XYZ file of C-alpha atoms in Angstrom:
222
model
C -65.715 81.099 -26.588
C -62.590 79.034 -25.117
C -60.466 78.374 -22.576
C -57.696 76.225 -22.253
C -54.558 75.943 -20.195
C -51.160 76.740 -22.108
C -47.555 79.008 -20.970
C -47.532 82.044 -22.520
C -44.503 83.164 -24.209
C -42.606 86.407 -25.828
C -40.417 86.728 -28.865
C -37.201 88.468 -27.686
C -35.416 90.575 -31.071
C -32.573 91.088 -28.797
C -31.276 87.853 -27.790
C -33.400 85.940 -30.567
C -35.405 83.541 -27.768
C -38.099 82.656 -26.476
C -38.919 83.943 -22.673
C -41.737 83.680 -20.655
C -44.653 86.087 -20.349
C -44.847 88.191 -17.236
C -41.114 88.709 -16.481
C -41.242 85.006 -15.034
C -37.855 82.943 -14.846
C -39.678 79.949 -15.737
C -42.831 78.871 -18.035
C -46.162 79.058 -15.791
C -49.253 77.507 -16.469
C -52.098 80.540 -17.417
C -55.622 80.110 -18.042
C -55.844 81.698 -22.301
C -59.310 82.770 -23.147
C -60.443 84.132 -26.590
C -63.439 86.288 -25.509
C -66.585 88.301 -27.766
C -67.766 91.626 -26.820
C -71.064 91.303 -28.306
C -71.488 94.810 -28.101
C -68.910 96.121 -30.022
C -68.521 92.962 -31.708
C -64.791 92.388 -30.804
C -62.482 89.454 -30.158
C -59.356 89.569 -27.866
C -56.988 86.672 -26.321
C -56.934 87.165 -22.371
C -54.569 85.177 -20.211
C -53.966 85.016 -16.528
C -51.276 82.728 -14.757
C -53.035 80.289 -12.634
C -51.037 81.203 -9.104
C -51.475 84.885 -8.787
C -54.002 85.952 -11.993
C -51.331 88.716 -13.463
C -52.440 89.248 -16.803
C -49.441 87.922 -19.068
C -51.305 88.573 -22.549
C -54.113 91.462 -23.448
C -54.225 91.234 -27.504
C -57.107 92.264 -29.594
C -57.581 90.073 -32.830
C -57.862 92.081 -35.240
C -58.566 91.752 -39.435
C -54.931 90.341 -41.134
C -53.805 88.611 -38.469
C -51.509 85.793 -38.989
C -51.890 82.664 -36.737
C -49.241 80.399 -37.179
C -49.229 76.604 -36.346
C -45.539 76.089 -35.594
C -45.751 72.794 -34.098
C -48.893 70.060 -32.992
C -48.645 71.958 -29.713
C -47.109 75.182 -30.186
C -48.684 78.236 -32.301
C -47.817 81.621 -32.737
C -49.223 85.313 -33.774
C -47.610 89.007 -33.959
C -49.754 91.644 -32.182
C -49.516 94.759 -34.784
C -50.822 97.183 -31.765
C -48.078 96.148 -29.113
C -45.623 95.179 -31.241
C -44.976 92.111 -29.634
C -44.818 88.183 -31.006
C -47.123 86.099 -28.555
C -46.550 82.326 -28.268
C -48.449 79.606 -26.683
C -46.954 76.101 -25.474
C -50.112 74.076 -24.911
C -50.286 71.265 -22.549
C -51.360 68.287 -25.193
C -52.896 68.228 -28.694
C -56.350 68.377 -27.545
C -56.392 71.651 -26.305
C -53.759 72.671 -29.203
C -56.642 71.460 -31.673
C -58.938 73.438 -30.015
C -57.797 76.593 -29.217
C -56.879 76.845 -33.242
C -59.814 75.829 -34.477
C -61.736 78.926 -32.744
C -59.078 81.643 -33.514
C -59.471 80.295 -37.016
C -63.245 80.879 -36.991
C -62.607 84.325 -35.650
C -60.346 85.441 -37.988
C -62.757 84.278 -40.971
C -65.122 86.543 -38.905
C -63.700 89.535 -38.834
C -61.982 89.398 -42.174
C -65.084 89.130 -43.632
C -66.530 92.290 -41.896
C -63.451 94.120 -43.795
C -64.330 92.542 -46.896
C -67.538 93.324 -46.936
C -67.109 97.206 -45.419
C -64.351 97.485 -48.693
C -67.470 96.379 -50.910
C -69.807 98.638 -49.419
C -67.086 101.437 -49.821
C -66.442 101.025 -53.544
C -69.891 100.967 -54.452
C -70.875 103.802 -56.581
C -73.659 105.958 -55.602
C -75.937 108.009 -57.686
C -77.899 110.970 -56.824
C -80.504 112.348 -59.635
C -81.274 115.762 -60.314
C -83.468 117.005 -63.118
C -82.783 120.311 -64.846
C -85.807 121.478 -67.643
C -84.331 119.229 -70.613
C -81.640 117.076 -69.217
C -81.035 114.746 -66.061
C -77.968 114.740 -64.205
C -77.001 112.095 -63.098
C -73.780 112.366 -59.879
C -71.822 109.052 -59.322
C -69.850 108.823 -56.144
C -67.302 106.368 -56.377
C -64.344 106.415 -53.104
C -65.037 109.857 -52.533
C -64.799 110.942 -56.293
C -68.108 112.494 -57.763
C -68.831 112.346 -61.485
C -71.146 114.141 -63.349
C -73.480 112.513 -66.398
C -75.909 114.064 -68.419
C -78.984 112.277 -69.733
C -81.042 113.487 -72.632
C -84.767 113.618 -71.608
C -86.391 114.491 -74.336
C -86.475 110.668 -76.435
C -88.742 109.903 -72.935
C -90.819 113.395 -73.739
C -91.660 112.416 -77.366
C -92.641 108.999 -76.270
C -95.478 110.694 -74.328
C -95.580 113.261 -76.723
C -100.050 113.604 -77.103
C -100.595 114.836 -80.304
C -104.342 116.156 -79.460
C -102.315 118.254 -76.346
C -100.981 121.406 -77.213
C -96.751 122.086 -77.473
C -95.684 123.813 -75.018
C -92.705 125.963 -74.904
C -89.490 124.388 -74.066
C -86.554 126.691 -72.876
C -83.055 125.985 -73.622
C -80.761 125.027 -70.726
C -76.715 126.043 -69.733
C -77.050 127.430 -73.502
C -77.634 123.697 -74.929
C -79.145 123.663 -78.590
C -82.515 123.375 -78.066
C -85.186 125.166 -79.333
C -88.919 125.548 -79.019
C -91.047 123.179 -80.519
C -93.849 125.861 -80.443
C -94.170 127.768 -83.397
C -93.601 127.857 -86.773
C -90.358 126.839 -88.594
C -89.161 123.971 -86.008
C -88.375 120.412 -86.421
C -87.195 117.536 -83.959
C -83.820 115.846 -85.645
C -82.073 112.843 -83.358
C -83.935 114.039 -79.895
C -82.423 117.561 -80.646
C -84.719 120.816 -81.780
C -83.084 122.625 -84.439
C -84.686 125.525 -85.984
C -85.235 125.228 -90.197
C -84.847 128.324 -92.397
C -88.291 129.256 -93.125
C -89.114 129.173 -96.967
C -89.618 132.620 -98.668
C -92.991 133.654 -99.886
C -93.813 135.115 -103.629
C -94.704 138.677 -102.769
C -99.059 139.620 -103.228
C -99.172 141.072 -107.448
C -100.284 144.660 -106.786
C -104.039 145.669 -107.316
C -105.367 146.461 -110.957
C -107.249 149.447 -111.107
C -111.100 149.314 -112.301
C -112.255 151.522 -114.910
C -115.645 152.314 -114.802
C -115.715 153.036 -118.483
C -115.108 149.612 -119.144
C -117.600 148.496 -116.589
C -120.252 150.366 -118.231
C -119.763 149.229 -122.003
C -119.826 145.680 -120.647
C -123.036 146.455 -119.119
C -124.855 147.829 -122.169
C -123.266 144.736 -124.129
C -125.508 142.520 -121.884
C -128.697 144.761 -121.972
């Protein structure tokens, strides 16, 4: 992606200075590369000294780094993973300009991969399962799964046929619904509640026939 010449330096705790990379008594020139794996879609800052190629800086670039532009010609970064502060002495602005411009890039890069894995992460997820009367309806949301029950019967009596015969509906987890077959039911709010049925006036009992009467009445019309 690029490569530029620049001495590569590391932040001393102890002694509070600056010393250069390697074990080296004085700064060398190294050739600093920020390379792609395209594979695993990785970055990483490589650098070699230009007299005898010993790698003086291995560091992955990873999401929250912080780059920092100390000087026109001098930047600076913490590597989390090796606990050690990296910094580069460039040899002119050019190639200072340059070399921050693509770690910049990068960094948007892979920042953005966290942001959007986060995203994907926190979105909730619903799986639908339908039990006789009712839906239920699981949210996932970071690993926590919530339960929601949906009332199916307003979408029932929308396609309720009247010419089709009721059929029987049985209650579920001991809910308060009834059947809608038979006499004595009625549908209040989406819910099937069962009315009191409405006494009947008992049959008067059977008069007796006299056949004496039956027989005056007939000579009375003869």
């Amino acid at each position: 992606m690029v490569a530029i010449q620049a001495s590569v330096l590391n932040y001393d705790d102890a002694i509070k200075k600056w010393l250069p990379a390697g074990g080296s008594k004085i700064q060398e020139m190294s050739k600093v590369q920020i390379l792609h794996h395209v594979e695993n879609n990785t970055f990483r800052v490589v650098g070699r000294k230009l007299q005898d190629h010993d790698v003086v800086i291995n560091c992955a670039i990873i999401p929250g780094l912080k780059y920092n532009f100390t000087s026109d010609t001098f930047h600076q970064w913490r590597d989390h993973i090796n606990q050690k502060l990296y910094g580069l002495n460039f040899l002119n602005l050019e190639d200072a300009v340059t070399f921050g411009t693509v770690m910049s890039r990068v960094l948007e890069v892979i920042n953005s991969y966290r942001t959007q894995a986060q995203s994907n992460l926190n979105r909730p997820s619903m799986a639908y399962t339908e039990q006789g009367s009712v839906t239920v309806a699981r949210q996932t949301v970071n690993g926590s799964t919530t339960s929601v029950v949906q009332d199916n019967m307003e979408m029932r009596m929308d396609n309720f046929d009247p010419r089709r015969p009721i059929q029987q509906e049985n209650s579920v987890n001991n809910s308060a619904y009834c059947s809608m077959s038979g006499a004595g039911k009625t549908v209040s709010q989406g819910t099937l509640v069962s009315s009191p049925s409405k006494p009947t006036a008992p049959m008067p009992p059977s008069v007796p026939v006299s056949y004496t009467h039956l027989d005056v009445y007939k000579r009375q019309i003869m």
